[in-house]
Short mmCIF file of C-alpha atoms in Angstrom, two decimals:
data_model
loop_
_atom_site.label_atom_id
_atom_site.label_comp_id
_atom_site.label_asym_id
_atom_site.label_seq_id
_atom_site.Cartn_x
_atom_site.Cartn_y
_atom_site.Cartn_z
CA MET A 1344 -124.32 -84.61 -47.68
CA LEU A 1345 -127.84 -84.40 -49.11
CA SER A 1346 -130.65 -83.75 -46.69
CA ASN A 1347 -133.97 -85.57 -46.73
CA ARG A 1348 -135.99 -82.35 -46.83
CA SER A 1349 -138.69 -82.04 -49.50
CA LEU A 1350 -137.43 -80.74 -52.83
CA SER A 1351 -138.78 -77.87 -54.88
CA MET A 1352 -138.00 -76.55 -58.36
CA HIS A 1353 -136.25 -73.62 -56.67
CA ASP A 1354 -133.49 -76.04 -55.69
CA PHE A 1355 -132.84 -76.88 -59.33
CA THR A 1356 -133.37 -73.59 -61.19
CA PRO A 1357 -130.10 -73.63 -63.19
CA LEU A 1358 -130.96 -77.03 -64.70
CA ALA A 1359 -134.69 -76.41 -65.03
CA ALA A 1360 -134.00 -73.29 -67.08
CA ARG A 1361 -132.65 -75.55 -69.84
CA TYR A 1362 -135.92 -77.41 -70.28
CA SER A 1363 -139.42 -76.93 -71.63
CA TYR A 1364 -142.43 -79.18 -71.93
CA ASN A 1365 -144.78 -80.01 -74.77
CA GLU A 1366 -148.30 -80.07 -73.42
CA GLY A 1367 -149.50 -81.86 -76.55
CA MET A 1368 -147.70 -85.06 -75.61
CA GLN A 1369 -148.83 -87.77 -73.23
CA LYS A 1370 -148.91 -86.47 -69.66
CA ARG A 1371 -145.70 -87.21 -67.78
CA ARG A 1372 -145.86 -90.21 -65.47
CA GLN A 1373 -145.73 -89.07 -61.84
CA CYS A 1374 -143.33 -90.77 -59.47
CA ARG A 1375 -141.04 -90.13 -56.54
CA LYS A 1376 -138.39 -87.45 -56.83
CA VAL A 1377 -134.82 -88.07 -55.74
CA ALA A 1378 -131.83 -85.72 -55.60
CA ILE A 1379 -128.28 -86.23 -56.81
CA GLY A 1380 -125.35 -83.88 -56.18
CA ASP A 1381 -124.00 -81.77 -53.35
CA ASP A 1382 -123.53 -78.15 -52.33
CA ARG A 1383 -120.42 -77.75 -54.49
CA VAL A 1384 -121.61 -79.15 -57.84
CA GLY A 1385 -125.27 -78.38 -57.24
CA ARG A 1386 -128.23 -80.70 -56.85
CA ILE A 1387 -130.27 -82.22 -59.65
CA ALA A 1388 -133.71 -83.70 -59.16
CA ILE A 1389 -134.70 -86.87 -61.00
CA GLY A 1390 -138.33 -87.91 -61.19
CA GLY A 1391 -141.59 -86.21 -60.28
CA ASP A 1392 -141.96 -82.94 -62.18
CA ALA A 1393 -138.18 -82.46 -62.52
CA PRO A 1394 -136.63 -81.94 -65.98
CA ILE A 1395 -135.55 -85.06 -67.85
CA THR A 1396 -131.77 -85.29 -67.61
CA VAL A 1397 -129.09 -86.61 -69.96
CA GLN A 1398 -126.38 -88.97 -68.75
CA SER A 1399 -123.30 -90.60 -70.22
CA MET A 1400 -120.42 -92.76 -69.05
CA CYS A 1401 -116.66 -92.30 -69.15
CA SER A 1402 -114.79 -94.55 -71.58
CA VAL A 1403 -111.37 -94.18 -69.91
CA TYR A 1404 -109.91 -95.90 -66.86
CA THR A 1405 -111.09 -94.22 -63.69
CA HIS A 1406 -107.71 -94.62 -62.01
CA ASP A 1407 -106.25 -92.42 -64.76
CA ILE A 1408 -107.33 -89.26 -62.97
CA ASP A 1409 -106.28 -86.72 -65.59
CA ALA A 1410 -107.92 -88.59 -68.46
CA CYS A 1411 -111.08 -89.21 -66.44
CA VAL A 1412 -111.42 -85.58 -65.35
CA ALA A 1413 -110.83 -84.38 -68.92
CA GLU A 1414 -113.54 -86.65 -70.30
CA ILE A 1415 -116.04 -85.76 -67.57
CA ASN A 1416 -115.54 -82.07 -68.30
CA LYS A 1417 -115.89 -82.71 -72.03
CA LEU A 1418 -119.17 -84.55 -71.47
CA SER A 1419 -120.41 -81.76 -69.21
CA ASP A 1420 -119.56 -79.16 -71.86
CA ALA A 1421 -121.50 -81.20 -74.42
CA GLY A 1422 -124.63 -81.03 -72.25
CA ALA A 1423 -124.48 -84.00 -69.89
CA ASP A 1424 -126.22 -83.45 -66.56
CA VAL A 1425 -124.76 -86.56 -64.87
CA VAL A 1426 -121.72 -88.75 -65.67
CA ARG A 1427 -121.17 -92.35 -64.61
CA ILE A 1428 -117.73 -93.86 -64.05
CA ALA A 1429 -116.71 -97.50 -63.64
CA VAL A 1430 -115.05 -98.64 -60.41
CA PRO A 1431 -114.10 -102.29 -60.95
CA GLU A 1432 -110.96 -102.14 -58.80
CA LYS A 1433 -109.85 -100.53 -55.57
CA LYS A 1434 -107.40 -98.30 -57.44
CA ASP A 1435 -110.45 -96.80 -59.19
CA THR A 1436 -112.27 -95.93 -55.99
CA ALA A 1437 -108.99 -94.59 -54.59
CA ALA A 1438 -109.02 -92.03 -57.42
CA LEU A 1439 -112.61 -90.88 -56.84
CA ALA A 1440 -112.02 -88.21 -54.22
CA GLU A 1441 -109.60 -86.32 -56.47
CA ILE A 1442 -111.84 -86.76 -59.54
CA ILE A 1443 -114.84 -85.43 -57.63
CA ASN A 1444 -112.79 -82.48 -56.42
CA GLN A 1445 -111.73 -81.56 -59.96
CA THR A 1446 -115.13 -81.85 -61.67
CA ARG A 1447 -118.32 -79.80 -61.58
CA ILE A 1448 -121.07 -82.32 -62.28
CA PRO A 1449 -122.80 -85.07 -60.24
CA LEU A 1450 -121.00 -88.40 -60.62
CA VAL A 1451 -122.27 -91.98 -60.37
CA ALA A 1452 -120.16 -94.98 -59.39
CA ASP A 1453 -120.94 -98.01 -61.55
CA VAL A 1454 -120.52 -101.03 -59.27
CA HIS A 1455 -120.45 -104.65 -60.40
CA PHE A 1456 -119.53 -107.86 -58.56
CA HIS A 1457 -117.86 -106.37 -55.47
CA TYR A 1458 -119.99 -104.47 -52.99
CA LYS A 1459 -116.93 -103.00 -51.28
CA ARG A 1460 -116.37 -100.80 -54.34
CA ALA A 1461 -119.72 -99.20 -53.53
CA LEU A 1462 -118.75 -98.62 -49.90
CA GLU A 1463 -115.44 -97.10 -50.94
CA SER A 1464 -117.21 -94.87 -53.47
CA VAL A 1465 -119.60 -93.56 -50.84
CA GLU A 1466 -116.71 -92.84 -48.53
CA ALA A 1467 -114.96 -90.94 -51.34
CA GLY A 1468 -117.96 -88.64 -51.75
CA ILE A 1469 -119.67 -90.07 -54.84
CA HIS A 1470 -123.13 -88.64 -55.58
CA LYS A 1471 -124.95 -91.83 -56.59
CA ILE A 1472 -124.39 -95.61 -56.76
CA ARG A 1473 -125.48 -97.95 -59.52
CA LEU A 1474 -126.00 -101.61 -58.53
CA ASN A 1475 -126.86 -104.57 -60.77
CA PRO A 1476 -129.08 -107.22 -59.15
CA GLY A 1477 -127.65 -109.75 -61.59
CA ASN A 1478 -124.21 -109.73 -60.03
CA ILE A 1479 -124.55 -108.38 -56.46
CA SER A 1480 -127.30 -110.42 -54.87
CA ASP A 1481 -126.02 -111.28 -51.38
CA ARG A 1482 -128.56 -109.66 -49.05
CA ASP A 1483 -126.06 -108.73 -46.34
CA GLN A 1484 -123.80 -107.05 -48.89
CA VAL A 1485 -126.69 -105.14 -50.39
CA ASN A 1486 -127.78 -104.09 -46.91
CA ASP A 1487 -124.32 -102.70 -46.20
CA VAL A 1488 -124.48 -100.60 -49.39
CA ILE A 1489 -128.00 -99.39 -48.62
CA ASP A 1490 -127.03 -98.37 -45.08
CA ALA A 1491 -123.95 -96.48 -46.33
CA CYS A 1492 -125.97 -94.62 -48.97
CA LYS A 1493 -128.75 -93.86 -46.50
CA SER A 1494 -126.25 -92.42 -44.04
CA ALA A 1495 -124.64 -90.29 -46.78
CA GLY A 1496 -127.99 -89.24 -48.25
CA ILE A 1497 -127.26 -90.46 -51.79
CA PRO A 1498 -129.54 -92.43 -54.15
CA ILE A 1499 -129.05 -95.85 -55.72
CA ARG A 1500 -129.97 -96.93 -59.23
CA ILE A 1501 -131.06 -100.52 -59.55
CA GLY A 1502 -129.95 -101.39 -63.08
CA VAL A 1503 -131.37 -104.59 -64.56
CA ASN A 1504 -129.82 -105.53 -67.92
CA GLU A 1505 -130.98 -108.31 -70.20
CA GLY A 1506 -127.39 -109.54 -70.46
CA SER A 1507 -126.81 -109.94 -66.73
CA ILE A 1508 -130.08 -111.04 -65.16
CA ILE A 1509 -130.06 -114.61 -63.90
CA GLU A 1510 -132.66 -117.23 -63.04
CA ARG A 1511 -133.76 -116.88 -59.45
CA ARG A 1512 -133.36 -119.79 -57.09
CA ASP A 1513 -136.17 -118.67 -54.80
CA LYS A 1514 -139.58 -117.11 -55.29
CA GLN A 1515 -139.84 -119.22 -58.44
CA LYS A 1516 -143.59 -119.22 -58.19
CA ARG A 1517 -143.75 -115.45 -58.66
CA MET A 1518 -141.66 -115.66 -61.81
CA GLU A 1519 -143.90 -118.40 -63.15
CA GLU A 1520 -146.92 -116.22 -62.45
CA LEU A 1521 -145.35 -113.33 -64.34
CA GLY A 1522 -144.38 -115.68 -67.16
CA ALA A 1523 -147.99 -116.74 -67.48
CA TYR A 1524 -149.08 -113.09 -67.44
CA PHE A 1525 -146.79 -112.30 -70.37
CA GLU A 1526 -147.47 -115.57 -72.20
CA GLY A 1527 -147.69 -114.96 -75.91
CA HIS A 1528 -145.53 -111.87 -75.76
CA ARG A 1529 -142.45 -112.07 -77.99
CA SER A 1530 -140.15 -111.44 -75.01
CA GLY A 1531 -142.49 -112.55 -72.25
CA HIS A 1532 -139.92 -114.70 -70.47
CA LEU A 1533 -137.38 -111.88 -70.27
CA LEU A 1534 -140.04 -109.42 -69.11
CA ALA A 1535 -141.01 -111.82 -66.35
CA ILE A 1536 -137.41 -112.22 -65.19
CA MET A 1537 -136.75 -108.47 -65.24
CA ILE A 1538 -139.81 -107.59 -63.20
CA ALA A 1539 -139.36 -110.49 -60.79
CA LYS A 1540 -135.72 -109.52 -60.22
CA LEU A 1541 -136.71 -105.90 -59.54
CA GLU A 1542 -139.42 -106.98 -57.10
CA GLU A 1543 -137.00 -109.23 -55.25
CA TYR A 1544 -134.28 -106.57 -55.06
CA LEU A 1545 -136.67 -103.81 -54.03
CA ASP A 1546 -137.86 -105.97 -51.14
CA ILE A 1547 -134.40 -105.56 -49.63
CA PHE A 1548 -134.55 -101.76 -50.01
CA HIS A 1549 -138.05 -101.59 -48.54
CA ALA A 1550 -136.96 -103.64 -45.55
CA ARG A 1551 -134.27 -101.01 -44.87
CA ASP A 1552 -136.79 -98.17 -45.39
CA PHE A 1553 -134.70 -96.85 -48.27
CA HIS A 1554 -136.62 -95.17 -51.10
CA ASP A 1555 -134.10 -92.92 -52.89
CA VAL A 1556 -134.15 -95.38 -55.75
CA ILE A 1557 -134.00 -95.07 -59.54
CA ILE A 1558 -134.81 -98.04 -61.78
CA SER A 1559 -133.56 -99.12 -65.19
CA ALA A 1560 -134.27 -102.20 -67.30
CA LYS A 1561 -132.18 -102.21 -70.45
CA SER A 1562 -131.89 -104.47 -73.46
CA MET A 1563 -130.41 -104.25 -76.96
CA ASP A 1564 -133.91 -104.96 -78.31
CA ALA A 1565 -135.79 -101.68 -78.78
CA THR A 1566 -139.22 -103.31 -78.56
CA LEU A 1567 -138.31 -105.14 -75.35
CA VAL A 1568 -137.09 -101.85 -73.87
CA ILE A 1569 -140.42 -100.19 -74.71
CA ASP A 1570 -142.41 -103.08 -73.24
CA ALA A 1571 -140.24 -103.43 -70.14
CA TYR A 1572 -140.37 -99.76 -69.16
CA THR A 1573 -144.09 -99.59 -69.94
CA GLU A 1574 -144.78 -102.45 -67.54
CA ILE A 1575 -142.35 -101.16 -64.90
CA ALA A 1576 -143.94 -97.71 -65.07
CA LYS A 1577 -147.27 -99.30 -64.09
CA ARG A 1578 -145.86 -101.31 -61.19
CA PHE A 1579 -143.32 -99.10 -59.41
CA GLU A 1580 -143.35 -95.51 -58.16
CA TYR A 1581 -139.65 -94.81 -58.67
CA PRO A 1582 -137.99 -92.62 -61.31
CA LEU A 1583 -136.95 -94.44 -64.49
CA HIS A 1584 -133.54 -94.26 -66.15
CA LEU A 1585 -134.08 -95.01 -69.87
CA GLY A 1586 -131.56 -96.69 -72.12
CA VAL A 1587 -130.87 -99.29 -74.81
CA THR A 1588 -127.79 -101.27 -73.86
CA HIS A 1589 -125.26 -102.70 -76.32
CA ALA A 1590 -126.90 -100.53 -78.97
CA GLY A 1591 -123.87 -100.71 -81.28
CA THR A 1592 -122.19 -98.02 -83.33
CA ARG A 1593 -123.66 -94.54 -83.60
CA GLU A 1594 -125.13 -95.40 -87.00
CA THR A 1595 -127.16 -98.36 -85.72
CA GLY A 1596 -127.33 -97.42 -82.05
CA SER A 1597 -128.99 -94.10 -82.75
CA ILE A 1598 -131.85 -95.84 -84.54
CA ARG A 1599 -132.36 -98.41 -81.78
CA SER A 1600 -132.09 -95.83 -79.04
CA ILE A 1601 -134.32 -93.16 -80.57
CA ALA A 1602 -136.95 -95.73 -81.54
CA ALA A 1603 -137.23 -96.95 -77.95
CA LEU A 1604 -136.52 -93.80 -75.94
CA GLY A 1605 -138.48 -91.48 -78.21
CA THR A 1606 -141.53 -93.73 -77.96
CA LEU A 1607 -141.33 -93.91 -74.17
CA LEU A 1608 -140.74 -90.17 -73.69
CA ALA A 1609 -143.60 -89.30 -76.04
CA ASN A 1610 -145.82 -91.50 -73.87
CA GLY A 1611 -144.79 -89.74 -70.67
CA ILE A 1612 -142.37 -92.41 -69.44
CA GLY A 1613 -138.80 -91.62 -68.41
CA ASP A 1614 -137.01 -89.29 -66.00
CA THR A 1615 -133.38 -89.53 -67.10
CA LEU A 1616 -131.69 -91.19 -70.07
CA ARG A 1617 -128.46 -92.43 -71.55
CA ILE A 1618 -128.00 -93.17 -75.22
CA SER A 1619 -125.24 -95.79 -75.48
CA TYR A 1620 -122.81 -96.11 -78.38
CA ALA A 1621 -119.65 -98.07 -79.06
CA SER A 1622 -118.09 -94.72 -79.84
CA ASP A 1623 -117.04 -91.41 -78.32
CA PRO A 1624 -119.47 -90.78 -75.42
CA VAL A 1625 -119.76 -87.13 -76.46
CA TYR A 1626 -121.98 -88.38 -79.29
CA GLU A 1627 -124.22 -90.02 -76.68
CA VAL A 1628 -124.73 -86.67 -75.00
CA GLU A 1629 -125.23 -84.72 -78.22
CA ASP A 1630 -127.87 -87.15 -79.45
CA GLY A 1631 -129.59 -87.38 -76.06
CA VAL A 1632 -129.83 -83.60 -75.89
CA GLU A 1633 -131.12 -83.45 -79.47
CA LEU A 1634 -133.77 -86.07 -78.68
CA LEU A 1635 -135.07 -84.02 -75.76
CA CYS A 1636 -135.00 -80.82 -77.83
CA ALA A 1637 -136.87 -82.53 -80.68
CA LEU A 1638 -139.58 -83.59 -78.21
CA ASP A 1639 -139.67 -80.07 -76.73
CA LYS A 1640 -138.46 -81.35 -73.37
CA ARG A 1641 -135.28 -79.29 -73.31
CA VAL A 1642 -134.62 -75.71 -74.33
CA ARG A 1643 -132.18 -75.69 -77.19
CA THR A 1644 -128.88 -73.83 -76.89
CA GLY A 1645 -127.36 -72.88 -80.20
CA ILE A 1646 -128.87 -73.22 -83.65
CA GLU A 1647 -131.48 -75.66 -84.90
CA LEU A 1648 -130.43 -76.52 -88.43
CA ILE A 1649 -132.95 -77.43 -91.11
CA ALA A 1650 -131.61 -78.78 -94.40
CA CYS A 1651 -133.27 -80.36 -97.43
CA PRO A 1652 -132.45 -83.99 -98.28
CA THR A 1653 -131.17 -82.94 -101.73
CA CYS A 1654 -132.20 -84.16 -105.14
CA GLY A 1655 -131.26 -83.78 -108.79
CA ARG A 1656 -132.32 -80.13 -108.75
CA ILE A 1657 -129.50 -78.83 -106.59
CA GLN A 1658 -126.79 -76.78 -108.29
CA VAL A 1659 -124.44 -76.20 -105.34
CA ASP A 1660 -122.34 -78.52 -103.18
CA LEU A 1661 -125.07 -78.77 -100.57
CA PHE A 1662 -123.55 -81.59 -98.51
CA THR A 1663 -120.38 -79.62 -97.88
CA LEU A 1664 -122.31 -76.40 -97.34
CA VAL A 1665 -124.59 -77.91 -94.69
CA GLU A 1666 -121.67 -79.44 -92.77
CA GLU A 1667 -119.72 -76.19 -92.87
CA VAL A 1668 -122.76 -74.18 -91.77
CA LYS A 1669 -123.40 -76.49 -88.82
CA LYS A 1670 -119.77 -76.54 -87.70
CA THR A 1671 -119.38 -72.78 -88.03
CA LEU A 1672 -122.68 -71.76 -86.44
CA ASP A 1673 -122.31 -74.27 -83.59
CA ARG A 1674 -119.08 -72.50 -82.76
CA GLU A 1675 -120.18 -68.90 -83.35
CA ILE A 1676 -123.87 -68.72 -82.41
CA SER A 1677 -125.22 -69.49 -78.93
CA MET A 1678 -128.80 -68.34 -79.47
CA PRO A 1679 -131.38 -71.07 -80.29
CA MET A 1680 -132.31 -69.62 -83.67
CA LYS A 1681 -133.66 -71.79 -86.46
CA VAL A 1682 -131.49 -71.77 -89.60
CA ALA A 1683 -132.53 -73.35 -92.91
CA VAL A 1684 -130.20 -74.36 -95.73
CA MET A 1685 -132.15 -75.30 -98.87
CA GLY A 1686 -130.75 -76.53 -102.15
CA CYS A 1687 -133.39 -75.15 -104.48
CA VAL A 1688 -136.50 -72.98 -104.58
CA VAL A 1689 -139.03 -75.78 -105.07
CA ASN A 1690 -139.53 -76.88 -101.45
CA GLY A 1691 -137.22 -74.36 -99.82
CA PRO A 1692 -139.74 -71.61 -99.05
CA GLY A 1693 -142.23 -73.97 -97.42
CA GLU A 1694 -139.66 -75.92 -95.44
CA ALA A 1695 -137.91 -72.74 -94.31
CA GLU A 1696 -141.14 -70.93 -93.47
CA GLY A 1697 -140.50 -71.04 -89.73
CA ALA A 1698 -136.76 -70.34 -89.94
CA ASP A 1699 -135.22 -67.21 -88.48
CA VAL A 1700 -132.47 -67.21 -91.09
CA ALA A 1701 -132.61 -69.15 -94.36
CA VAL A 1702 -130.66 -69.56 -97.55
CA PHE A 1703 -132.00 -70.88 -100.88
CA ALA A 1704 -129.18 -72.06 -103.11
CA GLY A 1705 -129.09 -72.63 -106.83
CA ASN A 1706 -127.12 -71.91 -109.99
CA LYS A 1707 -123.96 -71.40 -107.89
CA ARG A 1708 -125.61 -68.65 -105.84
CA GLY A 1709 -127.56 -68.26 -102.61
CA ILE A 1710 -130.35 -65.90 -101.57
CA ILE A 1711 -130.50 -65.24 -97.82
CA TYR A 1712 -133.65 -64.39 -95.89
CA VAL A 1713 -134.03 -63.18 -92.30
CA GLN A 1714 -137.48 -63.90 -90.87
CA GLY A 1715 -138.95 -63.93 -94.36
CA GLU A 1716 -137.25 -60.79 -95.60
CA ARG A 1717 -134.72 -61.09 -98.41
CA VAL A 1718 -131.41 -59.53 -97.35
CA ALA A 1719 -128.69 -60.82 -99.69
CA ASN A 1720 -127.91 -62.53 -102.99
CA VAL A 1721 -124.37 -63.94 -102.98
CA LYS A 1722 -122.06 -66.27 -104.90
CA GLU A 1723 -121.80 -69.90 -103.76
CA GLU A 1724 -118.34 -69.36 -102.26
CA GLU A 1725 -119.70 -66.43 -100.20
CA ILE A 1726 -122.76 -68.22 -98.78
CA LEU A 1727 -121.17 -69.45 -95.54
CA GLU A 1728 -119.57 -66.11 -94.67
CA SER A 1729 -122.71 -64.14 -95.53
CA LEU A 1730 -125.00 -66.55 -93.68
CA LEU A 1731 -122.85 -66.30 -90.55
CA ALA A 1732 -122.88 -62.50 -90.79
CA GLU A 1733 -126.67 -62.42 -91.05
CA CYS A 1734 -127.01 -64.84 -88.12
CA LYS A 1735 -124.77 -62.63 -85.98
CA ARG A 1736 -126.71 -59.51 -86.99
CA PHE A 1737 -129.98 -61.22 -86.16
CA GLU A 1738 -128.61 -62.47 -82.83
CA ALA A 1739 -127.57 -58.91 -81.94
CA LYS A 1740 -131.02 -57.58 -82.85
CA VAL A 1741 -132.69 -60.15 -80.60
CA ASN A 1742 -130.32 -59.27 -77.76
CA ARG A 1743 -131.23 -55.60 -78.21
CA GLY A 1744 -134.93 -56.41 -78.14
CA GLU A 1745 -135.44 -55.39 -81.78
CA ALA A 1746 -136.49 -58.87 -82.93
CA LYS A 1747 -137.89 -62.10 -81.46
CA LEU A 1748 -137.02 -65.70 -82.26
CA GLY A 1749 -139.61 -67.43 -84.42
CA GLN A 1750 -141.36 -64.21 -85.37
CA LYS A 1751 -141.73 -63.92 -89.13
CA ASN A 1752 -141.85 -60.35 -90.43
CA VAL A 1753 -143.07 -60.95 -93.98
CA GLU A 1754 -144.20 -63.83 -96.16
CA ILE A 1755 -141.35 -65.42 -98.07
CA VAL A 1756 -141.63 -64.69 -101.77
CA PRO A 1757 -139.52 -67.37 -103.44
CA PRO A 1758 -137.28 -66.46 -106.35
CA ALA A 1759 -138.49 -67.67 -109.73
CA PRO A 1760 -137.09 -71.05 -110.81
CA ILE A 1761 -136.37 -69.46 -114.16
CA GLY A 1762 -134.26 -66.54 -113.12
CA GLU A 1763 -131.48 -65.66 -110.74
CA LEU A 1764 -131.35 -69.04 -108.95
CA GLY A 1765 -132.32 -71.27 -111.85
CA SER A 1766 -130.62 -72.08 -115.12
CA GLY A 1767 -133.98 -72.41 -116.83
CA ALA A 1768 -133.75 -69.14 -118.78
CA GLU A 1769 -130.41 -70.05 -120.29
CA LYS A 1770 -131.58 -73.54 -121.21
CA ILE A 1771 -134.75 -72.21 -122.84
CA ALA A 1772 -132.78 -69.59 -124.77
CA SER A 1773 -130.36 -72.20 -126.07
CA GLY A 1774 -133.15 -74.57 -127.08
CA ASP A 1775 -132.06 -77.30 -124.66
CA VAL A 1776 -135.52 -77.37 -123.02
CA GLU A 1777 -138.99 -76.25 -124.04
CA GLN A 1778 -140.71 -73.53 -122.04
CA ILE A 1779 -144.06 -74.76 -120.68
CA THR A 1780 -146.82 -72.25 -120.08
CA ILE A 1781 -149.70 -73.20 -117.78
CA GLY A 1782 -153.27 -72.14 -118.63
CA LYS A 1783 -152.72 -71.07 -122.24
CA SER A 1784 -153.44 -72.93 -125.44
#
């Protein structure tokens, strides 16, 4: 059971060590801090000055214990801090105790329509409850859930979704007032309903003196998500769970999600997030982690890969090379070094300037640099093996204290385009192209 004592960063050191903060961005919105977890899996703070966490949701049936445990562990290995599981039926909540016992990460029970699933989840030892005001609105039922969570010391997320909010039968005047406030806004009516529904639901929690609350307000519309969370951030003091719901496939969902969540995070809004795809949830975690790393809100584990977008100048199979480099280094290298794979020498040196290890490819060869110093010139088929070897050597040097990440030793001197990486010399010699000399008549 979680206690109600005040929380400090000392309680969350293992998680906090994975994060960093970019002081150049908008100052983080301050809000309440709540805890999720227990003595066995550890406690995570959400809100206040706590690190921004990444969540995902299981895609398998919860009552299938083995499949559920396997997916939770897979999501945890990918970098998830919290995993949510659906409990639509009693056979799902009956499986929770064993699932909790076999996993090592805080779990959230996603409850819709039947409040007893929430009560059963609390009894099973779940670490957090998610309720939707759109489909559990009976005050007595909500009170029962609040009292159970308060007794167990676990938080509740109030999750308002565009697809499930309903017109309210009471307090209509307040919704009309909010509608007038947002008049002229493209989604003003939906904003009014979302905020009015949150206000109404929170009244129940306040009446029970329950404040371990997290709020979300999701939509498939990225602009509505930005506007909704911006307004909610002004009005409520609770931590915010960011997300774009029904975002679609990874191809489209990543654009919608990053557009909305990246904007909010850069403006200091958001305390935990889930990127949602109609796909393998591991991708949700990977992309959520990458988003936080890109915004300097999470310390990267493993390589950061830089690669040029390619053009008609490349003379190696760059697409295949980049994929093979990423797959191999993700598996072999745990240090957060920056690795650049460039297809030619035109933009390569500048784009790879901050890389720890870089390769410039051309004319079926690759020249490898380590912190600006040229170390190898290899055939195209040897690039991957040689690049991995140099990354491992560099990783070992850093571990021995002989080098530092991001510390360039010398200026990169790019190879000449007409020379070992270019076919220019051969083409000039054969008369296929004319040599152009700058500055001479």
